[in-house]
Short mmCIF file of C-alpha atoms in Angstrom, two decimals:
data_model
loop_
_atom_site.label_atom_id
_atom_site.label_comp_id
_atom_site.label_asym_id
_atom_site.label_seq_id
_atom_site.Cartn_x
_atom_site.Cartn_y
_atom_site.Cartn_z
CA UNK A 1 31.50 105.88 106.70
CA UNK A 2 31.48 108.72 103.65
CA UNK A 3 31.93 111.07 105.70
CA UNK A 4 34.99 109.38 107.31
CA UNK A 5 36.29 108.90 103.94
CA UNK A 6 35.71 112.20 103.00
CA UNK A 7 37.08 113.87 106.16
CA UNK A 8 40.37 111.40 105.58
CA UNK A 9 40.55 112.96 102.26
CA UNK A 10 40.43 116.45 102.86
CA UNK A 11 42.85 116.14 105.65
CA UNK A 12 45.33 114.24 103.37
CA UNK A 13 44.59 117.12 100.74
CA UNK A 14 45.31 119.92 103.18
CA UNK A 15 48.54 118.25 104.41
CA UNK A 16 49.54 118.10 100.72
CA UNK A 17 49.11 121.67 99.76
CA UNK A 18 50.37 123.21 102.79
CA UNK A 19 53.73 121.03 102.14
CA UNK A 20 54.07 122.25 98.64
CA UNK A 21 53.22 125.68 99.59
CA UNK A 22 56.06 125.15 102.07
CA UNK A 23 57.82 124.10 100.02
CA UNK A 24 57.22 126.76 97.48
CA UNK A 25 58.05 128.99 100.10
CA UNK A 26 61.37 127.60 100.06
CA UNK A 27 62.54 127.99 96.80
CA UNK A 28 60.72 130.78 96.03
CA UNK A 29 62.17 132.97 99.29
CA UNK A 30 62.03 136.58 98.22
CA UNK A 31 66.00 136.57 97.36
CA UNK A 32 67.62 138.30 94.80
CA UNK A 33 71.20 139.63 93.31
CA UNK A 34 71.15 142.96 92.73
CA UNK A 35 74.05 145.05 91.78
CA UNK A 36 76.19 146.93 94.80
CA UNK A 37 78.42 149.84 94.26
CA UNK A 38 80.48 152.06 96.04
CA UNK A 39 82.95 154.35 95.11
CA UNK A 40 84.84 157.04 96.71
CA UNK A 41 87.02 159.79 94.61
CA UNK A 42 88.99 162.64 95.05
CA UNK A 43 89.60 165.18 92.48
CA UNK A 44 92.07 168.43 93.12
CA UNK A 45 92.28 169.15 88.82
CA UNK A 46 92.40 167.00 85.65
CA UNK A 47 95.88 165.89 86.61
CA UNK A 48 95.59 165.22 89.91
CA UNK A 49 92.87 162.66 91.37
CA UNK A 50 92.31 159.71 93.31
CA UNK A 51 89.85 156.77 92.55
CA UNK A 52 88.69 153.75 94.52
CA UNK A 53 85.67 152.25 92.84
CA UNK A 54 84.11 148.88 93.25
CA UNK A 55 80.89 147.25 91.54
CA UNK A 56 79.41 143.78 92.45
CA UNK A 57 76.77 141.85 92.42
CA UNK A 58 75.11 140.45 96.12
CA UNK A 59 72.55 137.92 97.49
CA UNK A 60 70.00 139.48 99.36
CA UNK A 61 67.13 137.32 100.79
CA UNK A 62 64.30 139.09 102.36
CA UNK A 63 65.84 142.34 102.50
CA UNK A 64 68.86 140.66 104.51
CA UNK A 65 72.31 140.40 102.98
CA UNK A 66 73.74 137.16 102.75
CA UNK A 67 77.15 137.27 100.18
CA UNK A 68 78.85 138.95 97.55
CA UNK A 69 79.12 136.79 94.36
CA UNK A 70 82.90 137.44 94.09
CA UNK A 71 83.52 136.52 90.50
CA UNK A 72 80.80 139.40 89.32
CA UNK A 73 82.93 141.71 91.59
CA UNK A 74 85.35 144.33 89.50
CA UNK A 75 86.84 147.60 91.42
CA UNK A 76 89.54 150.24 90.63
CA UNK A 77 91.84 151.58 93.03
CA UNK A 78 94.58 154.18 91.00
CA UNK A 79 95.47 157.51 91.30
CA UNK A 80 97.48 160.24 88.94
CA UNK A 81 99.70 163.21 89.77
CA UNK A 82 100.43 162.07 93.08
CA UNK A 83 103.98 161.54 94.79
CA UNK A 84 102.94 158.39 95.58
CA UNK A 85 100.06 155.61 95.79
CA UNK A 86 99.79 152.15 97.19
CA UNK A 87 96.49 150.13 96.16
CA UNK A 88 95.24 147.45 98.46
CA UNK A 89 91.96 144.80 98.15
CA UNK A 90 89.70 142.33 99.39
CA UNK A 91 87.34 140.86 97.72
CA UNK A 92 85.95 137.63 99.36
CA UNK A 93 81.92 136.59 99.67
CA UNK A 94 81.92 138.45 103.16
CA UNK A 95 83.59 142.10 102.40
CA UNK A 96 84.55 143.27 99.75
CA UNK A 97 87.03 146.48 99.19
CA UNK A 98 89.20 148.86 97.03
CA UNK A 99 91.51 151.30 98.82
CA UNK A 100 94.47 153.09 98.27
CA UNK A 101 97.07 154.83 100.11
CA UNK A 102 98.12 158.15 98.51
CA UNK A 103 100.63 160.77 99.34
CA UNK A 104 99.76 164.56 97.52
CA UNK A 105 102.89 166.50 96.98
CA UNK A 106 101.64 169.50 98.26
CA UNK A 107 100.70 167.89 101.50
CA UNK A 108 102.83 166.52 104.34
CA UNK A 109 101.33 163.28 104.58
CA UNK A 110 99.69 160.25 103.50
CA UNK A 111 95.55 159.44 103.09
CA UNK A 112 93.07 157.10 102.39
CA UNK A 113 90.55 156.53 99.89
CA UNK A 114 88.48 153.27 100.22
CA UNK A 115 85.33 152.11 98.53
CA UNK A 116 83.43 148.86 99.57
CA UNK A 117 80.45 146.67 99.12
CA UNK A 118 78.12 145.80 100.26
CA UNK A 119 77.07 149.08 101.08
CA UNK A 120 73.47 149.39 99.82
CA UNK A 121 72.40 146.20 101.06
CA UNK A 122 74.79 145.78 104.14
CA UNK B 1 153.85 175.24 117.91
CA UNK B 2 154.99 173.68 120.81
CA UNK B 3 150.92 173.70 121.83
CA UNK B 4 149.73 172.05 118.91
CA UNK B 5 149.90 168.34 120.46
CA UNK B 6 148.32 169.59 123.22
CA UNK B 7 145.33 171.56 121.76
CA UNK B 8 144.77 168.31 119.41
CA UNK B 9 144.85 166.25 122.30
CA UNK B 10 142.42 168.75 124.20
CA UNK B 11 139.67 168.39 121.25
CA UNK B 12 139.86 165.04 121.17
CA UNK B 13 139.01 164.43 124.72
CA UNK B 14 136.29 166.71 124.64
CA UNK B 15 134.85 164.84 121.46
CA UNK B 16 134.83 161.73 123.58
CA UNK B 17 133.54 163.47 126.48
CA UNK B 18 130.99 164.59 124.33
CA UNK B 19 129.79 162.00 122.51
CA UNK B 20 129.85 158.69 124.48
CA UNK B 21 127.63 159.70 127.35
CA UNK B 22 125.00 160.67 125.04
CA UNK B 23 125.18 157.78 123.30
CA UNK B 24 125.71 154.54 125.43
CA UNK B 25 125.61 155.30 129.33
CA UNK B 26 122.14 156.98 128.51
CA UNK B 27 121.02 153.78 126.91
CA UNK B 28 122.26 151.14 129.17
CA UNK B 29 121.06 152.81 133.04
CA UNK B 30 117.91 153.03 130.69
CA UNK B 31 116.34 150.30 133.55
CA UNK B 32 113.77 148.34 131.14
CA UNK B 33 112.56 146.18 133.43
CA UNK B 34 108.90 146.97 133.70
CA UNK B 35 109.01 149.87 131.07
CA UNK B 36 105.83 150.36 129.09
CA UNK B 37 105.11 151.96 126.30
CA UNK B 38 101.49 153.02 125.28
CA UNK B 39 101.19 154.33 121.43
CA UNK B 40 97.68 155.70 120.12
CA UNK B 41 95.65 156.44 117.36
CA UNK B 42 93.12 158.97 117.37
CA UNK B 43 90.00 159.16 116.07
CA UNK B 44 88.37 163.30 116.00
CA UNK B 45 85.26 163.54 117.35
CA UNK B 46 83.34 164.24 114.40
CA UNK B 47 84.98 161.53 112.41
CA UNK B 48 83.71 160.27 108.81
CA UNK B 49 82.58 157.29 107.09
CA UNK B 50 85.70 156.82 105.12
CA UNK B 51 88.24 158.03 107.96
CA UNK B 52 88.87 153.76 108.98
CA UNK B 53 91.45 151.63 110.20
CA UNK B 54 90.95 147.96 108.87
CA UNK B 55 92.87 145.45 110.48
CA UNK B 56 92.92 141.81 108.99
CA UNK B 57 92.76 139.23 111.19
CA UNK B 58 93.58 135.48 111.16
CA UNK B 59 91.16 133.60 113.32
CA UNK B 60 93.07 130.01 113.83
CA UNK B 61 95.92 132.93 114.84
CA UNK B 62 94.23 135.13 117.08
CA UNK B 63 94.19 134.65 121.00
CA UNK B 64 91.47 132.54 122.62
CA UNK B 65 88.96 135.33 124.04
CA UNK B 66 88.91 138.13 121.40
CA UNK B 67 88.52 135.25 118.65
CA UNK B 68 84.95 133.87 120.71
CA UNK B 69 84.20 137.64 120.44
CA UNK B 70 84.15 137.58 116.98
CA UNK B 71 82.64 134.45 116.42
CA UNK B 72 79.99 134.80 118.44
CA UNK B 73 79.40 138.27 116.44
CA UNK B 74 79.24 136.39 113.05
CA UNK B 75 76.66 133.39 113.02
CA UNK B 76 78.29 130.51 110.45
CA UNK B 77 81.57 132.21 109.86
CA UNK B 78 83.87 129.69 108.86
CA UNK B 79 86.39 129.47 112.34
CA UNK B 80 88.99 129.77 109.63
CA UNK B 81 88.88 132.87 108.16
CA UNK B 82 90.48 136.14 107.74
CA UNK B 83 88.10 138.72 109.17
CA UNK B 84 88.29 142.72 108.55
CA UNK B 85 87.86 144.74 111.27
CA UNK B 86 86.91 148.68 110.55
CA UNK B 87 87.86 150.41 113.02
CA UNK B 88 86.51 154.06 113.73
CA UNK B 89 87.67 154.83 117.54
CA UNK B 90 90.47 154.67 119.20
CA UNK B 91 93.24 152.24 118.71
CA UNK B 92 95.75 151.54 121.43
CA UNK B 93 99.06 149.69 121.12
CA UNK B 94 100.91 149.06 124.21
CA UNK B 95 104.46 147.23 125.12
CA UNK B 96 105.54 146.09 128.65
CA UNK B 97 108.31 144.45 129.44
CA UNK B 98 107.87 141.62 131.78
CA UNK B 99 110.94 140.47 133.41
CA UNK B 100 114.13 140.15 131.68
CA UNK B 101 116.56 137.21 132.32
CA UNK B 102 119.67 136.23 130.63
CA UNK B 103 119.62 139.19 128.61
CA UNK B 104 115.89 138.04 126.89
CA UNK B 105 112.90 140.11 127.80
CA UNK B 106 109.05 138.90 128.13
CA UNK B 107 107.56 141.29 126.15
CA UNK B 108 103.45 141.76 126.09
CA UNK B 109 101.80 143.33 123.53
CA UNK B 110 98.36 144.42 123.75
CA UNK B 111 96.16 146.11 120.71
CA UNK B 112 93.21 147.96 121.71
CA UNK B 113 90.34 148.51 119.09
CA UNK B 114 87.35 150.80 120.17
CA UNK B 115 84.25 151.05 118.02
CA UNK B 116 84.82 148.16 115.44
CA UNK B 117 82.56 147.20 112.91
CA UNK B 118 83.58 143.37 111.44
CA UNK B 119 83.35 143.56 107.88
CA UNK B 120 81.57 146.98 108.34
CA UNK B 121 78.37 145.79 109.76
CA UNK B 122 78.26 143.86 112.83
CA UNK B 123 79.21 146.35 115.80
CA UNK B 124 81.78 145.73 118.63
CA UNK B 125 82.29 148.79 121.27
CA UNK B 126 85.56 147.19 122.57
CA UNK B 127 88.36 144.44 121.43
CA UNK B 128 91.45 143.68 122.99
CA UNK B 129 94.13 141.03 121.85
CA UNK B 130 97.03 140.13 124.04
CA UNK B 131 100.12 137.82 124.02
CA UNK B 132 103.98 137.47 124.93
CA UNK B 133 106.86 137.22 122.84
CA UNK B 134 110.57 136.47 124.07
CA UNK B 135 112.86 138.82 123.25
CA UNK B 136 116.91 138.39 122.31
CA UNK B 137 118.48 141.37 124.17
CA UNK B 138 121.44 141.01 122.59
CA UNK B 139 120.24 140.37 118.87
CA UNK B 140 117.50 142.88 119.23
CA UNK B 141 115.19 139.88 117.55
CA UNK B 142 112.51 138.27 118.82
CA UNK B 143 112.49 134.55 119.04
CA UNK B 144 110.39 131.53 119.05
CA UNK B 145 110.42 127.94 121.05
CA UNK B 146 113.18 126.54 118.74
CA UNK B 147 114.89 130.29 118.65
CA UNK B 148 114.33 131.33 115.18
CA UNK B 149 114.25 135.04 114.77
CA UNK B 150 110.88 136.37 114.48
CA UNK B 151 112.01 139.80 113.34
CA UNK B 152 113.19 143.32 115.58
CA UNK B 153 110.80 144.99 118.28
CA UNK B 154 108.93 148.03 116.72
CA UNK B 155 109.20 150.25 120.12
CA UNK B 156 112.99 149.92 120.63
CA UNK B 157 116.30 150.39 118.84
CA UNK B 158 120.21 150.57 120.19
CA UNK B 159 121.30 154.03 119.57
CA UNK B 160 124.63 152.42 119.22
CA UNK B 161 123.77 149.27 117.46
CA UNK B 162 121.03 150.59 114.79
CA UNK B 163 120.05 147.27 112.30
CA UNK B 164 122.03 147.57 109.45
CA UNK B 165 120.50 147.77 105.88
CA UNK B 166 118.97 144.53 104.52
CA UNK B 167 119.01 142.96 108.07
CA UNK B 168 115.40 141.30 109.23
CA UNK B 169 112.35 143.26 110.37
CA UNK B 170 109.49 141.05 110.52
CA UNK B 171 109.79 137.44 109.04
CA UNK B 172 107.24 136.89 107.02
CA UNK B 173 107.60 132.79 107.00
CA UNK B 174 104.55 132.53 109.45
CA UNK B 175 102.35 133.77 106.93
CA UNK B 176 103.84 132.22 104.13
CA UNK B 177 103.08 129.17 105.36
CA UNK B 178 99.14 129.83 105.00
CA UNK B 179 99.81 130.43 101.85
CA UNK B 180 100.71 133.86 101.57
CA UNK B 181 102.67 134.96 98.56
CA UNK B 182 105.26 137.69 99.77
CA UNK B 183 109.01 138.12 101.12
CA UNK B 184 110.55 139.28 104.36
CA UNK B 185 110.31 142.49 105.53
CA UNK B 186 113.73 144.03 105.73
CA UNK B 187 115.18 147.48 106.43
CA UNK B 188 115.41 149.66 104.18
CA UNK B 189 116.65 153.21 104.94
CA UNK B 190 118.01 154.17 108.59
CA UNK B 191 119.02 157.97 108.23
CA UNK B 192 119.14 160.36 111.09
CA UNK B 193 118.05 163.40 108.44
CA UNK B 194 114.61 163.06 107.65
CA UNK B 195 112.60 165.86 109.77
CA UNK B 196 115.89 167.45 111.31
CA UNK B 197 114.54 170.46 111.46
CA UNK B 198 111.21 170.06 113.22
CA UNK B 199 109.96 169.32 116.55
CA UNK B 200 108.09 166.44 116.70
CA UNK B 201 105.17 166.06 118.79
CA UNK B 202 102.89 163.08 120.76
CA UNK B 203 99.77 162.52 122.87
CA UNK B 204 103.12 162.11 125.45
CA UNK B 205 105.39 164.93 125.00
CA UNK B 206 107.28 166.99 122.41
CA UNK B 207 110.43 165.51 121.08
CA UNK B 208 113.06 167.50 119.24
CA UNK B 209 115.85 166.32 116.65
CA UNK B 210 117.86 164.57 116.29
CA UNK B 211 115.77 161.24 115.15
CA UNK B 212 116.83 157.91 113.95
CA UNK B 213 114.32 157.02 111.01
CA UNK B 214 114.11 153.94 109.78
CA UNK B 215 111.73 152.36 106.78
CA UNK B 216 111.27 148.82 105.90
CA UNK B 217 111.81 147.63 101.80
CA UNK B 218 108.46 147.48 100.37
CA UNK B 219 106.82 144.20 99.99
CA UNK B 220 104.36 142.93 97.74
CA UNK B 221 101.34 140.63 99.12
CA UNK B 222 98.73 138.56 97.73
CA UNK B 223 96.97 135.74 99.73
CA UNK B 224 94.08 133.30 97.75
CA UNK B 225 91.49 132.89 100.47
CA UNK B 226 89.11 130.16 99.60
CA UNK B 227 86.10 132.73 98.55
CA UNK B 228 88.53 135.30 97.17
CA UNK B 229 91.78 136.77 97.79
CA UNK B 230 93.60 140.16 99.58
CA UNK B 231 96.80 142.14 97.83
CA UNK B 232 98.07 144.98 99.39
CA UNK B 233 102.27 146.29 99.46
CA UNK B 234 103.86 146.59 102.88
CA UNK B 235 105.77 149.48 103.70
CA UNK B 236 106.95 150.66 107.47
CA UNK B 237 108.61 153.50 108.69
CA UNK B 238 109.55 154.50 112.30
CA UNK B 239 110.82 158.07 113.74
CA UNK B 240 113.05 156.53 117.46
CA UNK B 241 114.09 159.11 119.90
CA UNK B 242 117.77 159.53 119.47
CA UNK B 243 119.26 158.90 122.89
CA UNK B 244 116.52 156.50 124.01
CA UNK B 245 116.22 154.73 121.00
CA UNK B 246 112.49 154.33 122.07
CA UNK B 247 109.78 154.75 119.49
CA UNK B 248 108.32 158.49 118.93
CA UNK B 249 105.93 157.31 116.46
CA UNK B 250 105.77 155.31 113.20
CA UNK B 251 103.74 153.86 110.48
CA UNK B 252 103.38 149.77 110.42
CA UNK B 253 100.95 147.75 109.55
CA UNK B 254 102.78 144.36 109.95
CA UNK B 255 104.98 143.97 112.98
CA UNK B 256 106.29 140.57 114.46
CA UNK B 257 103.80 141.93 117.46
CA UNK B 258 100.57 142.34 114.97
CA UNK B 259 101.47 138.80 112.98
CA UNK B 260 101.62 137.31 116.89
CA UNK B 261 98.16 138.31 117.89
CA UNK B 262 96.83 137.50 114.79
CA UNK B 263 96.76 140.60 112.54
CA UNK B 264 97.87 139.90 109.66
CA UNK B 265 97.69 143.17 107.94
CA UNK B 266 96.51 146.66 110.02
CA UNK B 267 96.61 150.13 109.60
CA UNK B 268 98.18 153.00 111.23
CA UNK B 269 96.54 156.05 110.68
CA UNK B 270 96.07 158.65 113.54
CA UNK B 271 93.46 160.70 111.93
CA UNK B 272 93.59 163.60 114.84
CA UNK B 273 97.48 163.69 114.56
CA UNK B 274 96.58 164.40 110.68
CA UNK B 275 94.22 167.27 111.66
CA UNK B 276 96.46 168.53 114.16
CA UNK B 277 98.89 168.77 111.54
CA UNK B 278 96.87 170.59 109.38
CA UNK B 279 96.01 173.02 111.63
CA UNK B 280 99.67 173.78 111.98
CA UNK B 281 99.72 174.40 108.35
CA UNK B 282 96.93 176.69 108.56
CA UNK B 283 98.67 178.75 111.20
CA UNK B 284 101.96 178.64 108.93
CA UNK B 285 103.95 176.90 111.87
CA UNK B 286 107.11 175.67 110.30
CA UNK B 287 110.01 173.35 111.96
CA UNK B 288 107.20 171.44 113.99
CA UNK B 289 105.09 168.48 113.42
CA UNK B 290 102.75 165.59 114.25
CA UNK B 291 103.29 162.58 112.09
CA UNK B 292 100.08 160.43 111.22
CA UNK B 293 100.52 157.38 112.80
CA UNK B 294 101.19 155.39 116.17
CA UNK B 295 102.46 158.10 118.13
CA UNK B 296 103.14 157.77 122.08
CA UNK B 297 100.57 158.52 124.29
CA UNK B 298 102.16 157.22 127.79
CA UNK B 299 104.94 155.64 128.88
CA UNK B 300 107.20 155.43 132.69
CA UNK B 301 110.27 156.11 131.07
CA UNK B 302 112.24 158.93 132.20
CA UNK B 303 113.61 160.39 129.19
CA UNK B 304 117.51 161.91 129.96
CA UNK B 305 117.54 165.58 129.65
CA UNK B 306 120.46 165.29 126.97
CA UNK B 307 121.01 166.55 123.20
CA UNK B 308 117.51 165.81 122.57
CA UNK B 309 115.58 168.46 124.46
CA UNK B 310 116.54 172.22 125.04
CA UNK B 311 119.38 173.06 127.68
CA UNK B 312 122.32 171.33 128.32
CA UNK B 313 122.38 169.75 132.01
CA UNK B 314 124.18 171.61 134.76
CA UNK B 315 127.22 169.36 134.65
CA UNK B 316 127.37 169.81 130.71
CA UNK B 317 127.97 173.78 131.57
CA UNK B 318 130.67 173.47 133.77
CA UNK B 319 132.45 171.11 131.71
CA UNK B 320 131.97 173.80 128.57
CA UNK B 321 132.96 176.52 131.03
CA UNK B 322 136.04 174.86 131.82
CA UNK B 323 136.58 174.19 128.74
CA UNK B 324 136.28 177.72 127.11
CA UNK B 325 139.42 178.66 130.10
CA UNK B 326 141.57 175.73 129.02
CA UNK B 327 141.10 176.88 125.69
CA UNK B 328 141.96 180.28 126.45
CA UNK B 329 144.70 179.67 128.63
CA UNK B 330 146.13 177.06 125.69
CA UNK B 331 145.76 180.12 123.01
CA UNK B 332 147.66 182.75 125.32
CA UNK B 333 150.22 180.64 126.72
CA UNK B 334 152.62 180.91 123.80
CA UNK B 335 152.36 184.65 124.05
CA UNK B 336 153.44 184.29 127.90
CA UNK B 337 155.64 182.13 127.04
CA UNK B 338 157.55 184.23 124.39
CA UNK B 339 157.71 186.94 126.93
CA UNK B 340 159.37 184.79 129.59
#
């Protein structure tokens, strides 16, 4: 009969600590929010560059990405001394992006600059 | 004296002669009726990281198949969201022309993206998105069901009917509607000056000048999305062969075509047109070019041997020929007549 109680009571025991250990598991999945950055810039002299930058913070959960935290996101997309520029971004949980459009004087045509996260943990 | 009304008379003819078959008869034998039009952009071999095309796109507007493709990619992507697509192969953009009935054409589209990665990470080797649009002949406007204009076809203009400045190039109402904040796109410039002095070339064939270039005004846009939000400025420009009034090659990267299939904002650069380019640069070739974006690659039209490439045609000669004796003839006719 002790024996049966005992053997009830260990069993009980071990279903209890393996469910908080699950459960532990759970909440304590290896994820993090490290910081992301990318950047990608073009310099000809001191009056005539081209910047796309952007900086963010992501949720990474065991080694996987899962989103960027958009409102930790800030980015730069300018240029100076060109003919012309035209900025464009994203930033949403999935992708995030600066790029810009500029056109050099002394060339014929148009390029593209464009940094984006996530890039270290994509 | 006496000759004056005639010689007047003589170079007005010839100005007629001269100019209307160039401009209309070209244009309207031009059979469209199955025409295609195939326009490319090419991606070097050894292309880099940053060297991308990103086309946003629209799920709840994309067609049926290309959409599963995506979502099937993305596990718990929300079926309503815009998606970017980097693209780092090969984009093709093709127009074919259906039947045509009551002076509107069925017009497919068809976008080809090679070597996509969705929001930079999850690989596709291939995606294509198709669809149909009904297009006014005679308003040079696409339509919808209840015939509100949808904005102008990007691979064709009249050569005797260009849009005027201000007039609609891609209504922008569609997106507006999501939520979008931005205007119409409407044209801006149509000039036949820019590059008038270079030789233009495609994956198709060289063209020469004459062009008709037309831009688009520039548009601001800025769209919430639930998690965020995407801004960019809108600004087309397209280079049209000018006795075809088919498309050499342009820059767009919102068309009434790309908001029909879904794409709500693309890109347009042809990355090996831009190193081709450069290497004519290098070799100090002047007074020829390759322009950086959607340039033709294919196409069944015959293009008319007329102002636009090198000779005149057989029938131009004789006419000049006979000309050059009239003209003769009318300056030394006074002198013969004098001596009578």
């Amino acid at each position: 009969m002790g024996y049966k109680i005992l053997f009830g009571v260990l069993l009980l025991g071990g279903l209890l600590i393996s469910l908080v250990n699950a459960a532990g598991s759970v909440s304590t999945q290896s994820c993090w929010t490290p910081w992301d950055h990318n950047s990608d810039v073009r310099q000809w002299n001191q009056n005539e560059w081209v910047w796309t930058g952007i900086h963010g913070k992501v949720v990474v959960c065991n080694g996987k990405f899962q989103r960027i935290i958009t409102d930790t996101v800030y980015g730069t997309a300018t240029a100076k001394g060109m003919e012309w520029y035209r900025p464009e971004h994203r930033v949403t949980s999935s992708y995030a992006y600066y790029k810009v459009v500029y056109k050099r004087y002394s060339e014929t045509y148009p390029s593209t600059a464009i940094a984006d996260i996530p890039n270290y943990w994509g | 004296m006496k000759n004056r009304p005639l010689l007047s008379l003589f170079i007005i003819s010839q100005l007629v002669t001269l100019s209307s078959p160039a401009l209309s008869s070209d244009y309207t034998t031009l059979n469209m009726d199955g025409v295609y039009l195939k326009y490319a952009l090419l991606a070097p071999n050894n292309t880099q990281g940053h060297d991308v095309n990103i086309f946003e796109v629209y799920l709840p507007r994309m067609p049926e198949r290309p959409r599963s493709l995506i979502l099937g990619r993305l596990n718990g992507t929300e079926p309503d969201e815009l998606v970017s697509l980097v693209v780092r192969g090969d984009v093709f953009l093709t127009f074919r022309i259906l039947s045509i009935q009551n002076e509107t054409a069925l017009v497919n589209t068809t976008l080809e993206l090679t070597n996509v990665w969705i929001y930079n990470r999850y690989y596709l080797r291939r995606i294509v998105l198709s669809t149909i649009l009904t297009l006014d002949l005679k308003r040079m406007q696409y339509i919808d069901d209840n015939g509100s204009l949808l904005g102008r076809p990007t691979f064709l203009v009249s050569p005797v009917d260009l849009p005027p400045k201000n007039s609609l190039l891609v209504n922008m109402s569609g997106v507006k509607k999501l939520g979008a904040i931005t205007r119409d796109i409407l044209v801006g410039n149509v000039s036949y000056s820019p590059l008038e002095d270079a030789k233009l070339h495609t994956y198709y064939r060289t063209f020469e000048p004459p062009y008709i270039y037309i831009s688009s005004s520039q548009v601001p846009f800025y769209w919430k999305l639930s998690d965020g939000y995407y801004s960019t400025t809108i600004w087309n420009y397209y280079v049209y062969d000018f006795d075809t009034g088919v498309l050499i090659t342009g820059l767009f990267d919102v068309t009434p075509e790309l908001l029909a299939l879904g794409v709500i904002n693309g890109d347009s650069y042809d990355y090996l047109a831009a190193k081709k380019m450069d290497e004519l640069q290098k070799k100090g070739i002047r007074h020829e070019l390759w322009n950086p974006g959607f340039n033709l690659y294919d196409t069944n039209i015959k293009f008319p041997e007329t102002s636009s490439t090198a000779t005149p045609s057989t029938g131009m000669r004789y006419f000049f020929t006979v000309s050059l004796v009239v003209l003769l003839l009318t300056a030394i006719s006074p002198w013969r007549w004098r001596r009578g």
